[in-house]
PDB file of C-alpha atoms in Angstrom:
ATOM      1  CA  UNK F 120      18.152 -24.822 -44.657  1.00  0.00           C
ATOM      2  CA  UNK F 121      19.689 -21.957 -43.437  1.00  0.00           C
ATOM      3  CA  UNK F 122      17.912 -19.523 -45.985  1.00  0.00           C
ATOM      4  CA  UNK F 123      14.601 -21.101 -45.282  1.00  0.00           C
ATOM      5  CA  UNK F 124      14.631 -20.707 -41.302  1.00  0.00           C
ATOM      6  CA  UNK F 125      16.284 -17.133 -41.710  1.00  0.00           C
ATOM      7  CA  UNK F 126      13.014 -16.302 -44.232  1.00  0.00           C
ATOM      8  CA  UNK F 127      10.697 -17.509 -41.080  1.00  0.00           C
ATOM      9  CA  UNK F 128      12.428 -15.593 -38.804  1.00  0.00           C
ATOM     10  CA  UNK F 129      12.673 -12.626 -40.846  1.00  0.00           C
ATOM     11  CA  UNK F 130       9.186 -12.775 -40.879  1.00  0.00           C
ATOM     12  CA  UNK F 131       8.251 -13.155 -37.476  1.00  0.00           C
ATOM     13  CA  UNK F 132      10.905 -10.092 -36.586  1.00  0.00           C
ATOM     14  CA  UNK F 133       9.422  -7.631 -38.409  1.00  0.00           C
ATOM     15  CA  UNK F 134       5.765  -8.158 -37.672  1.00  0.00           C
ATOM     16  CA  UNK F 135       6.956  -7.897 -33.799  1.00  0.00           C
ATOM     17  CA  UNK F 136       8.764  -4.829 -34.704  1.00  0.00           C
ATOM     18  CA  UNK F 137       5.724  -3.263 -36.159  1.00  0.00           C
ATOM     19  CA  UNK F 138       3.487  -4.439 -33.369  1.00  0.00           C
ATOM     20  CA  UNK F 139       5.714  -2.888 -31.025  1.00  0.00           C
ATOM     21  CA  UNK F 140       5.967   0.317 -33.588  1.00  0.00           C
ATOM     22  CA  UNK F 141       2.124   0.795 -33.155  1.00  0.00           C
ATOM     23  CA  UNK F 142       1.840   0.322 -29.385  1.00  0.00           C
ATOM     24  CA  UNK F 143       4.470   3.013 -28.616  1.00  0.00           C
ATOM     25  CA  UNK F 144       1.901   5.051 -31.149  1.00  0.00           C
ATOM     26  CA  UNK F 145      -1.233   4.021 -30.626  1.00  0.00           C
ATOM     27  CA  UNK F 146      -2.669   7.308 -29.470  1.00  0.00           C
ATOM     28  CA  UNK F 147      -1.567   8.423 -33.079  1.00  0.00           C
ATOM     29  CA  UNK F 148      -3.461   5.194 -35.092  1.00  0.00           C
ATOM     30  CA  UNK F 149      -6.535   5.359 -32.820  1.00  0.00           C
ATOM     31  CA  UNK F 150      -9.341   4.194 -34.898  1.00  0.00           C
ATOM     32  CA  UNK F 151      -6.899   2.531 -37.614  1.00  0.00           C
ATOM     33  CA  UNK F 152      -4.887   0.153 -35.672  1.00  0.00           C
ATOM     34  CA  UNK F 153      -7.355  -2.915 -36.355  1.00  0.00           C
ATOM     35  CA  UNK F 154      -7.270  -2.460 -40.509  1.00  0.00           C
ATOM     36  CA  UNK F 155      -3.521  -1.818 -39.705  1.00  0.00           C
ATOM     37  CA  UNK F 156      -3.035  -5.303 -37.980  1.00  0.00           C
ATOM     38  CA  UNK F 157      -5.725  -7.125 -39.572  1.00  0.00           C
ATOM     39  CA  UNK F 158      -3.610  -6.565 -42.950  1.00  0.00           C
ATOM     40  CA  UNK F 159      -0.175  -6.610 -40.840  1.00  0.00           C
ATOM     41  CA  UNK F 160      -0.869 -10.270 -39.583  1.00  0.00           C
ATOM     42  CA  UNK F 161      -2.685 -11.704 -43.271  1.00  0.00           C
ATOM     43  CA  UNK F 162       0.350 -10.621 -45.098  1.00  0.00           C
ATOM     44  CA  UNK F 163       2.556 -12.407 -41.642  1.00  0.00           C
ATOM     45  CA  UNK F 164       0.754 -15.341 -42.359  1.00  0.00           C
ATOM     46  CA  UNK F 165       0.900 -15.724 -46.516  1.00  0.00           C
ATOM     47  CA  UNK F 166       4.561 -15.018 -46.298  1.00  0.00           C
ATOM     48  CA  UNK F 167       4.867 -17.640 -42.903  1.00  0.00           C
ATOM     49  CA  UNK F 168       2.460 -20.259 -45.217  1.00  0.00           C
ATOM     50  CA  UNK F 169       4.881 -20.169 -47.817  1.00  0.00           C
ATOM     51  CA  UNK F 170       7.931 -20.644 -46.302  1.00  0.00           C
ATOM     52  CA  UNK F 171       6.384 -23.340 -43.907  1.00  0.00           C
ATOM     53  CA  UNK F 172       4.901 -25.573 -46.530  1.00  0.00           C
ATOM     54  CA  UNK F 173       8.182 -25.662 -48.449  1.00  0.00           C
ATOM     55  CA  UNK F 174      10.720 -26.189 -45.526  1.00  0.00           C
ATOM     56  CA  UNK F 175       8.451 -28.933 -44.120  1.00  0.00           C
ATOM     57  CA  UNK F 176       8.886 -30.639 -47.698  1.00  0.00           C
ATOM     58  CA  UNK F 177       5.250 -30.490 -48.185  1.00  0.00           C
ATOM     59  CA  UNK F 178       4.022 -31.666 -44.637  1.00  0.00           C
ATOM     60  CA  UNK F 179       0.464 -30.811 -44.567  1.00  0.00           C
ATOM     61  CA  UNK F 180      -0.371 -31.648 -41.063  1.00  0.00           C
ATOM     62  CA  UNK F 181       2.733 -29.560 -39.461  1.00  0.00           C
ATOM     63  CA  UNK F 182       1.999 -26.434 -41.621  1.00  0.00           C
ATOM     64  CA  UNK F 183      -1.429 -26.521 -40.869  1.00  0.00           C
ATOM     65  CA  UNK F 184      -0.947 -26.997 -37.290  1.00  0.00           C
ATOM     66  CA  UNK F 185       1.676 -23.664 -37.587  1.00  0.00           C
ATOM     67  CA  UNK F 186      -1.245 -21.741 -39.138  1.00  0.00           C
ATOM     68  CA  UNK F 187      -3.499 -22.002 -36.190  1.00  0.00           C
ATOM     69  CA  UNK F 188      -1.107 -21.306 -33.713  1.00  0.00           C
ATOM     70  CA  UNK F 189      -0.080 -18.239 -35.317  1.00  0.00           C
ATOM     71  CA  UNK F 190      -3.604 -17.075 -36.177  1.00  0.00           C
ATOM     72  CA  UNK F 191      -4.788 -18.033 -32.305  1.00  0.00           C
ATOM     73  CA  UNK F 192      -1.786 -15.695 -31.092  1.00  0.00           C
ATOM     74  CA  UNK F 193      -2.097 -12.749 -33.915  1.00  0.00           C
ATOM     75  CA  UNK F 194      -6.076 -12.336 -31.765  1.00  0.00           C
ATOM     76  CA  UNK F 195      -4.712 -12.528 -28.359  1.00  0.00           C
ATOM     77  CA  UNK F 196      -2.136  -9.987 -29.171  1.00  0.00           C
ATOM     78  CA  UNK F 197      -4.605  -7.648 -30.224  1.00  0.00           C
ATOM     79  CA  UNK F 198      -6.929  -8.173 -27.803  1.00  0.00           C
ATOM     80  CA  UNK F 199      -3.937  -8.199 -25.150  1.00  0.00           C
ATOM     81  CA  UNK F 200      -1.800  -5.086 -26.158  1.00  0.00           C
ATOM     82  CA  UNK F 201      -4.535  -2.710 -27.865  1.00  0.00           C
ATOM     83  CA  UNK F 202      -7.928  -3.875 -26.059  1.00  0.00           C
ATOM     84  CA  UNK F 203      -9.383  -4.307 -29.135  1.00  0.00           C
ATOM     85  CA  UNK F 204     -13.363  -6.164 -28.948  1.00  0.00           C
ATOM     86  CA  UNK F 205     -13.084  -7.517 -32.865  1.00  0.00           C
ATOM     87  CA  UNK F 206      -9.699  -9.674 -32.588  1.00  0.00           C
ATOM     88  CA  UNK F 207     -10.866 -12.271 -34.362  1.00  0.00           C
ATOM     89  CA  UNK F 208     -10.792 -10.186 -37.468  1.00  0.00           C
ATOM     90  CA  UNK F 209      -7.338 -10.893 -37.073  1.00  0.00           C
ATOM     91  CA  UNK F 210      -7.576 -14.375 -36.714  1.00  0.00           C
ATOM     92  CA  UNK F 211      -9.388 -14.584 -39.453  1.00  0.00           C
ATOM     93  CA  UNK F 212      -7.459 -12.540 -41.759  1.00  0.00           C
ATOM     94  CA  UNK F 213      -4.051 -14.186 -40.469  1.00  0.00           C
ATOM     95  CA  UNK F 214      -5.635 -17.565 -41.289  1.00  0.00           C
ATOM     96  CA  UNK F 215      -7.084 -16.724 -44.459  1.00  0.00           C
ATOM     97  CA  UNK F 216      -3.327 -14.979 -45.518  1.00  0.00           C
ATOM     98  CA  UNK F 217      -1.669 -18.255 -44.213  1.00  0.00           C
ATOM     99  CA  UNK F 218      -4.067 -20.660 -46.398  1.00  0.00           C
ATOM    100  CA  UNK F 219      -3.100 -18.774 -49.507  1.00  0.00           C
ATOM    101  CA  UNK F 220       0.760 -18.454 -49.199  1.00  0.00           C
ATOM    102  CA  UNK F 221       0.763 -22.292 -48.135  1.00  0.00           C
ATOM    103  CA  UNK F 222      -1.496 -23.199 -51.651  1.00  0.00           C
ATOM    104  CA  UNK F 223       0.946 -20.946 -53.497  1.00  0.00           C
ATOM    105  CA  UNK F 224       3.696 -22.575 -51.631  1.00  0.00           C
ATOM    106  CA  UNK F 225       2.557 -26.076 -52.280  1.00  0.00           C
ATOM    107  CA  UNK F 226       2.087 -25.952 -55.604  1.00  0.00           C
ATOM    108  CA  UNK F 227       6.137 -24.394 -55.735  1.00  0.00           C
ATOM    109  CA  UNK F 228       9.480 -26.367 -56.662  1.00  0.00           C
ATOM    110  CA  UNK F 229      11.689 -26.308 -53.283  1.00  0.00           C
ATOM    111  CA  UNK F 230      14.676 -24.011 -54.252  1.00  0.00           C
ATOM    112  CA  UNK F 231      16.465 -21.062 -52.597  1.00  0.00           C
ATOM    113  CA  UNK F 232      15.039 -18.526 -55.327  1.00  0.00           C
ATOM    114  CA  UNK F 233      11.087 -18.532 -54.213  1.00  0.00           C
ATOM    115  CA  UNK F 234      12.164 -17.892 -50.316  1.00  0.00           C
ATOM    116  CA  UNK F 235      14.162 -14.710 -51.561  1.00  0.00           C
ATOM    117  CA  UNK F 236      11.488 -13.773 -54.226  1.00  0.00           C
ATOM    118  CA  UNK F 237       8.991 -14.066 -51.220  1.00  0.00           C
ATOM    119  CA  UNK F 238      11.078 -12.324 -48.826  1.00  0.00           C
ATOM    120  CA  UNK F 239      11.779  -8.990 -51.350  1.00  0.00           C
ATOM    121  CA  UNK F 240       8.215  -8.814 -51.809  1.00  0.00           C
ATOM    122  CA  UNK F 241       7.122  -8.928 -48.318  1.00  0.00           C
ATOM    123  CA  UNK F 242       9.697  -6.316 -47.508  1.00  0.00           C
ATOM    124  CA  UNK F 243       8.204  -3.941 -49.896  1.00  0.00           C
ATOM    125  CA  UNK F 244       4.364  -4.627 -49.078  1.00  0.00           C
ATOM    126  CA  UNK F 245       5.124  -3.754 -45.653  1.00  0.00           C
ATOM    127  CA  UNK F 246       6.879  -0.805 -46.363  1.00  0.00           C
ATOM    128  CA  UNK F 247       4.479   0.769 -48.162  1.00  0.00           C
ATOM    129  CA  UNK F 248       1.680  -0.632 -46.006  1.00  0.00           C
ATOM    130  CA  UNK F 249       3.709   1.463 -42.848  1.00  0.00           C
ATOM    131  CA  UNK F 250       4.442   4.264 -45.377  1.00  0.00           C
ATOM    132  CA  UNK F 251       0.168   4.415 -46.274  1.00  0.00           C
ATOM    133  CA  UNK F 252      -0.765   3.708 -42.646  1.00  0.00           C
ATOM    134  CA  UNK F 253       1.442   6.959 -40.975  1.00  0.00           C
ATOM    135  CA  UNK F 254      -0.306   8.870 -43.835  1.00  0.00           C
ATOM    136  CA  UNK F 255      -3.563   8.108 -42.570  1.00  0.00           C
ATOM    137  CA  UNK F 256      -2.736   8.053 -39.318  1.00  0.00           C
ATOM    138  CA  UNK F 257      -1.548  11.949 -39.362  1.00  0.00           C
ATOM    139  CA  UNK F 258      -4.594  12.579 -41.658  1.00  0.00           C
ATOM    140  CA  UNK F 259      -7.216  11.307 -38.914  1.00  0.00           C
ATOM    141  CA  UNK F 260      -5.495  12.289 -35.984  1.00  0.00           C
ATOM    142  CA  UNK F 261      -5.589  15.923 -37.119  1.00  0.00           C
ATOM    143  CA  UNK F 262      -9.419  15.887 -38.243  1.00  0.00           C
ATOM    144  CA  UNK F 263     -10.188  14.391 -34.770  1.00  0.00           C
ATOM    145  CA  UNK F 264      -8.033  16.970 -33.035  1.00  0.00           C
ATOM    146  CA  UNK F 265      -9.608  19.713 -34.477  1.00  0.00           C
ATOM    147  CA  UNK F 266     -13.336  18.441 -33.925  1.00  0.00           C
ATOM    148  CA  UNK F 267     -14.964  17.237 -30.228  1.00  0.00           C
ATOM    149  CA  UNK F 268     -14.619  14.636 -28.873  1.00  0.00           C
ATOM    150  CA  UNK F 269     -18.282  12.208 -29.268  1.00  0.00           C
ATOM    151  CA  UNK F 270     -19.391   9.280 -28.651  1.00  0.00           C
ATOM    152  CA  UNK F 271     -17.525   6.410 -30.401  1.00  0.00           C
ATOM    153  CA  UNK F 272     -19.991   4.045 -32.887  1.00  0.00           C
ATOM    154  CA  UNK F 273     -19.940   0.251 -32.227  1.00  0.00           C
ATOM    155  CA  UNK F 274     -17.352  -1.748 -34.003  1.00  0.00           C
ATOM    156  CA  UNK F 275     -19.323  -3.604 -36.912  1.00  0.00           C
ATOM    157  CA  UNK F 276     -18.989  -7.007 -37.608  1.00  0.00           C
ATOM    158  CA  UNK F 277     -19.298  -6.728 -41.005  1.00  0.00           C
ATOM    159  CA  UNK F 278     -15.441  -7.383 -41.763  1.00  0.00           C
ATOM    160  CA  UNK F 279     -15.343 -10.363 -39.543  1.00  0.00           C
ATOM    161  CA  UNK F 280     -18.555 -11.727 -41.473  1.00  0.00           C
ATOM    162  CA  UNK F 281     -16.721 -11.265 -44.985  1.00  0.00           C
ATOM    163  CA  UNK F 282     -13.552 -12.590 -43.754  1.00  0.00           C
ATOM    164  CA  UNK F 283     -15.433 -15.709 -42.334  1.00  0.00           C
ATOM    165  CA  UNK F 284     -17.371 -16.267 -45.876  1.00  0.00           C
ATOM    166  CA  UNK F 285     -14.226 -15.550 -47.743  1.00  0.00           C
ATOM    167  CA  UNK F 286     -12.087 -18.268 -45.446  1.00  0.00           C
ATOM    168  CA  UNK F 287     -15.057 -20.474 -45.701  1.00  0.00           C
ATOM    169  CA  UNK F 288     -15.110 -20.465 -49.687  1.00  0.00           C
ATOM    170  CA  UNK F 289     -11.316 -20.682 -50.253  1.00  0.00           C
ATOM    171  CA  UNK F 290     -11.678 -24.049 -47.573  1.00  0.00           C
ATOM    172  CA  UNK F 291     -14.328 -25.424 -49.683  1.00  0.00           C
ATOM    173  CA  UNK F 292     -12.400 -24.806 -53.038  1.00  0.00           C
ATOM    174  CA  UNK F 293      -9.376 -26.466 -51.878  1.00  0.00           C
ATOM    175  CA  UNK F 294     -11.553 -29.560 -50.545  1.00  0.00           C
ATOM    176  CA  UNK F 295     -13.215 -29.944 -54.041  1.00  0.00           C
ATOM    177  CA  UNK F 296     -10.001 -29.346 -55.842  1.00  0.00           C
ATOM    178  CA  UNK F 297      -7.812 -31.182 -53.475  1.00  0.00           C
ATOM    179  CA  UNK F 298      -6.742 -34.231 -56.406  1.00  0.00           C
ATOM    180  CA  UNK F 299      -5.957 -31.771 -59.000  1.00  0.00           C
ATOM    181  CA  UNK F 300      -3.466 -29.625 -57.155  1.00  0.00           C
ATOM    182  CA  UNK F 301       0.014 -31.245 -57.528  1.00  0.00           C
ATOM    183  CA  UNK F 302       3.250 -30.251 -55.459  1.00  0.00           C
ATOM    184  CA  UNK F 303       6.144 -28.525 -56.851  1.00  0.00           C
ATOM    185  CA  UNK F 304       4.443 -27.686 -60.449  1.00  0.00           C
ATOM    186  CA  UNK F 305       5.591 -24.079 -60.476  1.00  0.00           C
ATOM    187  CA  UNK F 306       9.156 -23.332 -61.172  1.00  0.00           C
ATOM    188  CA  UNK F 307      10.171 -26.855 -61.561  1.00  0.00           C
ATOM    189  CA  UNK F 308      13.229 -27.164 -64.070  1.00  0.00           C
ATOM    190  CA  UNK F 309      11.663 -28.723 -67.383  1.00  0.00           C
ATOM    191  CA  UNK F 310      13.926 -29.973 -69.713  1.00  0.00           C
ATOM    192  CA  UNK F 311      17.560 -31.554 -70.034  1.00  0.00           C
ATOM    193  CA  UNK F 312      19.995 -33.062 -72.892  1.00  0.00           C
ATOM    194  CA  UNK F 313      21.727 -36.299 -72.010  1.00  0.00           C
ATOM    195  CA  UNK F 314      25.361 -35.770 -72.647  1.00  0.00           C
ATOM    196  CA  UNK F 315      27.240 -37.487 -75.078  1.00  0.00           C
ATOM    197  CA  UNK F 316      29.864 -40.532 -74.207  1.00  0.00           C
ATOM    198  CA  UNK F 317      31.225 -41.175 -78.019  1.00  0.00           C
ATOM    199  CA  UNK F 318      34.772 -42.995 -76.403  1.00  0.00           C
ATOM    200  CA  UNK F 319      32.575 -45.433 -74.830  1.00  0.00           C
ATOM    201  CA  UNK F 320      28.840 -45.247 -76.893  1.00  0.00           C
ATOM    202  CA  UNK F 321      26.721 -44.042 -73.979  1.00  0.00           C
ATOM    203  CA  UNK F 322      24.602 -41.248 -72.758  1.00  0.00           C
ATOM    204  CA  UNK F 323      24.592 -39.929 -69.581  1.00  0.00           C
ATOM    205  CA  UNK F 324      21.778 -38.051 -67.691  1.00  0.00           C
ATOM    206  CA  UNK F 325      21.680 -36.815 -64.319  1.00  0.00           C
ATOM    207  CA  UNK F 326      18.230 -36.789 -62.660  1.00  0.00           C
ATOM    208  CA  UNK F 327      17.474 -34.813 -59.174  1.00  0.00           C
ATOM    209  CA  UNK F 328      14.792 -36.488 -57.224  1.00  0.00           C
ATOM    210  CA  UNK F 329      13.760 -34.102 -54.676  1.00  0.00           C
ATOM    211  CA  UNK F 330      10.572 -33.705 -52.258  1.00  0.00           C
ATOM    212  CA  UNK F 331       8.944 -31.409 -55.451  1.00  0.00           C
ATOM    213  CA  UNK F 332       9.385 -34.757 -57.615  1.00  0.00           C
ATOM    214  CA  UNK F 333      12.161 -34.723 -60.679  1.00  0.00           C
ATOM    215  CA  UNK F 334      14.492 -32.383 -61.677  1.00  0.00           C
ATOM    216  CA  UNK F 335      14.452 -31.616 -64.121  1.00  0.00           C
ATOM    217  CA  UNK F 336      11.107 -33.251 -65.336  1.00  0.00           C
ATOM    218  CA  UNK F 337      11.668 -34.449 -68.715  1.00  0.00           C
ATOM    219  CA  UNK F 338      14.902 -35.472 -70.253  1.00  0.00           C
ATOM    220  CA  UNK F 339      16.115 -35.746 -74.217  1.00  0.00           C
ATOM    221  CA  UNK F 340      17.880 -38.961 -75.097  1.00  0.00           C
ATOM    222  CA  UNK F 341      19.335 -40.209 -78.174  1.00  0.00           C
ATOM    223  CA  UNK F 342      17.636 -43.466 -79.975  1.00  0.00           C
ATOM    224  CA  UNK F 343      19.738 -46.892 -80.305  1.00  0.00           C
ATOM    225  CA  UNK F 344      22.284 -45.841 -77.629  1.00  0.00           C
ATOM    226  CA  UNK F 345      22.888 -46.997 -74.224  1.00  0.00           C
ATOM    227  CA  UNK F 346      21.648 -44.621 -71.187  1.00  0.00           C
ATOM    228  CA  UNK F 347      23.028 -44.029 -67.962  1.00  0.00           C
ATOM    229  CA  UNK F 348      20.774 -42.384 -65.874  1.00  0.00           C
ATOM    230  CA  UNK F 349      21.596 -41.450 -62.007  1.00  0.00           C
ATOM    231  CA  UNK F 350      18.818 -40.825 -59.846  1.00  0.00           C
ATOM    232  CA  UNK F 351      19.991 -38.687 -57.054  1.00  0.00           C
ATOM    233  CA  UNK F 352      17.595 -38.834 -54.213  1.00  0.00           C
ATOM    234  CA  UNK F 353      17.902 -36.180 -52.040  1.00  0.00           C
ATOM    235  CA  UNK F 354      18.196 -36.819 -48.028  1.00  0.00           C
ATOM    236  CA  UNK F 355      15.022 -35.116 -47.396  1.00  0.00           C
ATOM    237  CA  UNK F 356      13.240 -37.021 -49.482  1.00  0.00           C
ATOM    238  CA  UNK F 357      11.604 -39.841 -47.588  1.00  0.00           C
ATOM    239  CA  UNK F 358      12.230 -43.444 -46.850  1.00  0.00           C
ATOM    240  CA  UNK F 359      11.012 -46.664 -49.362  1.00  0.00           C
ATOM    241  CA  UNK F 360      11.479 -44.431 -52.674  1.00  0.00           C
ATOM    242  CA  UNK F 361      10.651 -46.530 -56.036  1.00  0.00           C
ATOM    243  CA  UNK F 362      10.624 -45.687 -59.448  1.00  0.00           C
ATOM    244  CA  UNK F 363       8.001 -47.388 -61.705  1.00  0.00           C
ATOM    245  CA  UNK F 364       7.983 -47.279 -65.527  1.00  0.00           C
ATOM    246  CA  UNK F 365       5.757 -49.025 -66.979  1.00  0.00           C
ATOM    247  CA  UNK F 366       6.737 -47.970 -70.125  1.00  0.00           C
ATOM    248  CA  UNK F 367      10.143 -49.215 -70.032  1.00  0.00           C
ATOM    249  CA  UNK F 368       8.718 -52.158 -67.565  1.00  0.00           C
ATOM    250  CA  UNK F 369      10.810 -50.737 -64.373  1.00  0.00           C
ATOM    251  CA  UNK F 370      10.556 -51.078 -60.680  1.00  0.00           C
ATOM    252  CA  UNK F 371      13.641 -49.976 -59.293  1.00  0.00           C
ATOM    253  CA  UNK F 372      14.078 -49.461 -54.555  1.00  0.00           C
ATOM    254  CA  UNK F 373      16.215 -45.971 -54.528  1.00  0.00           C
ATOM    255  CA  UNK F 374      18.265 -45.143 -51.612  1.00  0.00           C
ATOM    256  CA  UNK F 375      19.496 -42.086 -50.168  1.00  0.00           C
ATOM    257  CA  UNK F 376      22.114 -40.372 -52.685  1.00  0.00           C
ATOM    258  CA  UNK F 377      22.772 -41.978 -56.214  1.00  0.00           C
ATOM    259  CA  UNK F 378      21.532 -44.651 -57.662  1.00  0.00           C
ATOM    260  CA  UNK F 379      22.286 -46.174 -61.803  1.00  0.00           C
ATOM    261  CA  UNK F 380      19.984 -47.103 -64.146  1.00  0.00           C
ATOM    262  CA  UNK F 381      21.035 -48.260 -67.290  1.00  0.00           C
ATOM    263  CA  UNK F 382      18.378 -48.015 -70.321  1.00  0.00           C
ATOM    264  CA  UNK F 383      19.763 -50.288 -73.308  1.00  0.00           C
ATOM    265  CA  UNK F 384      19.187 -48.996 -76.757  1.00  0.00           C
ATOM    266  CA  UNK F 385      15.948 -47.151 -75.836  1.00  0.00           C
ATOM    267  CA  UNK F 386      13.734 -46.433 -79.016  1.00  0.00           C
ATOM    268  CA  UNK F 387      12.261 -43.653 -80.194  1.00  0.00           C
ATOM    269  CA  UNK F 388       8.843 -42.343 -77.980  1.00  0.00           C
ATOM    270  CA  UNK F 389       7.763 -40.967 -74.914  1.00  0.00           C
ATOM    271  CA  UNK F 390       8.350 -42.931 -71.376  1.00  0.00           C
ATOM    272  CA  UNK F 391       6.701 -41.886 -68.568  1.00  0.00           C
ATOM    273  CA  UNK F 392       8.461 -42.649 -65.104  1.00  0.00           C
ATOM    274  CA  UNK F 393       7.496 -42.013 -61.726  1.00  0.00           C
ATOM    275  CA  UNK F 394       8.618 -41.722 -58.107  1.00  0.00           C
ATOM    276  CA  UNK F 395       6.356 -43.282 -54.940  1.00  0.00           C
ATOM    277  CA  UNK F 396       5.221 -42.331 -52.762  1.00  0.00           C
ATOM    278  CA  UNK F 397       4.290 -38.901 -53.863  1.00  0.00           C
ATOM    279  CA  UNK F 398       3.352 -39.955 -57.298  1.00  0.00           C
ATOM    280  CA  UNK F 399       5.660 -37.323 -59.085  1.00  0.00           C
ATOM    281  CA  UNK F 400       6.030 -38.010 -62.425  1.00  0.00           C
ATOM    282  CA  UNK F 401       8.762 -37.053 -65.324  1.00  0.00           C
ATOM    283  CA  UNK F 402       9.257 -38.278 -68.955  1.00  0.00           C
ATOM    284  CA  UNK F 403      12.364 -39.684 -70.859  1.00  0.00           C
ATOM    285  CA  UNK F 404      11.957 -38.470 -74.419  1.00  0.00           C
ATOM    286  CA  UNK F 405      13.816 -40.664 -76.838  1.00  0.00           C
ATOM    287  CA  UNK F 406      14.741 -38.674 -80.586  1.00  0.00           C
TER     288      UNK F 406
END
């Protein structure tokens, strides 16, 4: 828990370090500072999507909720600090950045190694995004210093018109898409050997059931022999857990922590199990 928070707050630390960066020299990213946020805030928000949707344990409605807030303050800071007419091209792009990193992080297996992949990679966009950004900064603010000073042109609205269609058509994908995209598909541990018991003819398998469904997903058993299986439920999993089989004609109530099931003489096949709510399935492969 601690990892996940600290990824949040890492986050939300260094885009308020680079806001404040940008006011103290804004005279010297005149002209730039709205691509400069605009990108600043949607890469925020993926990073802040991700790590939201996976420490919530999937909870759509609170991630969601999290998105607008952030993308409602990302404007108002730009329209507050830099005066800036077109803040709700960052609004846009923050929202748009948060939608994707909370699909990505959806469709992720809860474990500590996506937060620190995430994390690394943020870290280095932003980098070079301030490394680019002082580049062109220098580079404009010495062709306007040696010409006169004219009349500015109107901002155009064509980015917030192409950020609008492109948040529009990513909503509309999900929404047609929505029953096809399953939780905790990427980087979920696949496969697992039940260990041997010769002194006392079993098998023994330990499965994980976590809010990203089982881990791992399918486990190998041996034909004719009797299986112990424990389902460890973790505590953030939520309440009134069962696992149905129909294929081995199961209904089993999990609580909290472990729970035994024993499987006698399974024969050779494929057995599909799953865990409700949630509807996260695994298989028991019998050889």
């Amino acid at each position: 828990m601690l990892l996940k928070v600290g990824s949040i707050l890492l986050v939300l630390l260094i885009t308020g370090y680079y806001i404040y960066h940008f006011y103290l020299n804004k005279e010297k990213y005149l002209g730039l500072i709205s691509k400069i946020t605009s990108f600043l805030f949607g890469i925020s928000a993926a990073a802040l999507g991700f790590s939201f949707i996976l420490t919530s344990n999937y909870n759509l409605f609170f991630t969601m909720v999290i998105g607008l807030l952030f993308a409602i303050s990302c404007g108002f800071t730009v329209k507050k600090i830099f005066q800036i007419e077109k803040w709700m091209n960052q609004s846009l792009s923050s929202l748009l950045g948060y939608l994707v990193g909370a699909f990505i992080g959806y469709m992720t297996f809860i474990s500590t190694k996506p937060f620190l992949i995430v994390d690394v990679l943020y870290i280095v966009i932003i980098y070079l995004m301030l490394m680019y950004s002082d580049k062109k900064a220098a580079e404009t603010f010495q062709k306007k210093s040696t010409k006169k000073k004219g009349k500015q042109k109107p901002a155009s609205n064509a980015p917030s018109i192409l950020l609008a269609a492109t948040l529009l058509i990513f909503v509309v994908a999900l929404s047609i898409n929505v029953k096809s995209i399953k939780a905790g598909i990427i980087g979920q541990p696949q496969n697992q050997t039940a260990t041997q018991d010769e002194q006392n003819d079993l098998q023994n398998a330990s499965i994980h059931v976590t809010p990203s469904g089982f881990n791992p997903k399918n486990t190998t058993l041996k034909a004719k022999t009797m299986l112990k299986v424990i389902f460890d439920v973790d505590q953030h999993v939520g309440n009134n857990v069962k696992l149905i089989s129909t294929d081995l004609n199961l209904s089993v109530n999990l609580k909290k922590g472990e729970n035994i099931v024993l499987l006698d003489n399974p024969l050779k096949g494929l057995y599909q199990i799953k865990i409700e709510p949630g509807n996260f399935t695994g298989t028991l492969t019998v050889k």
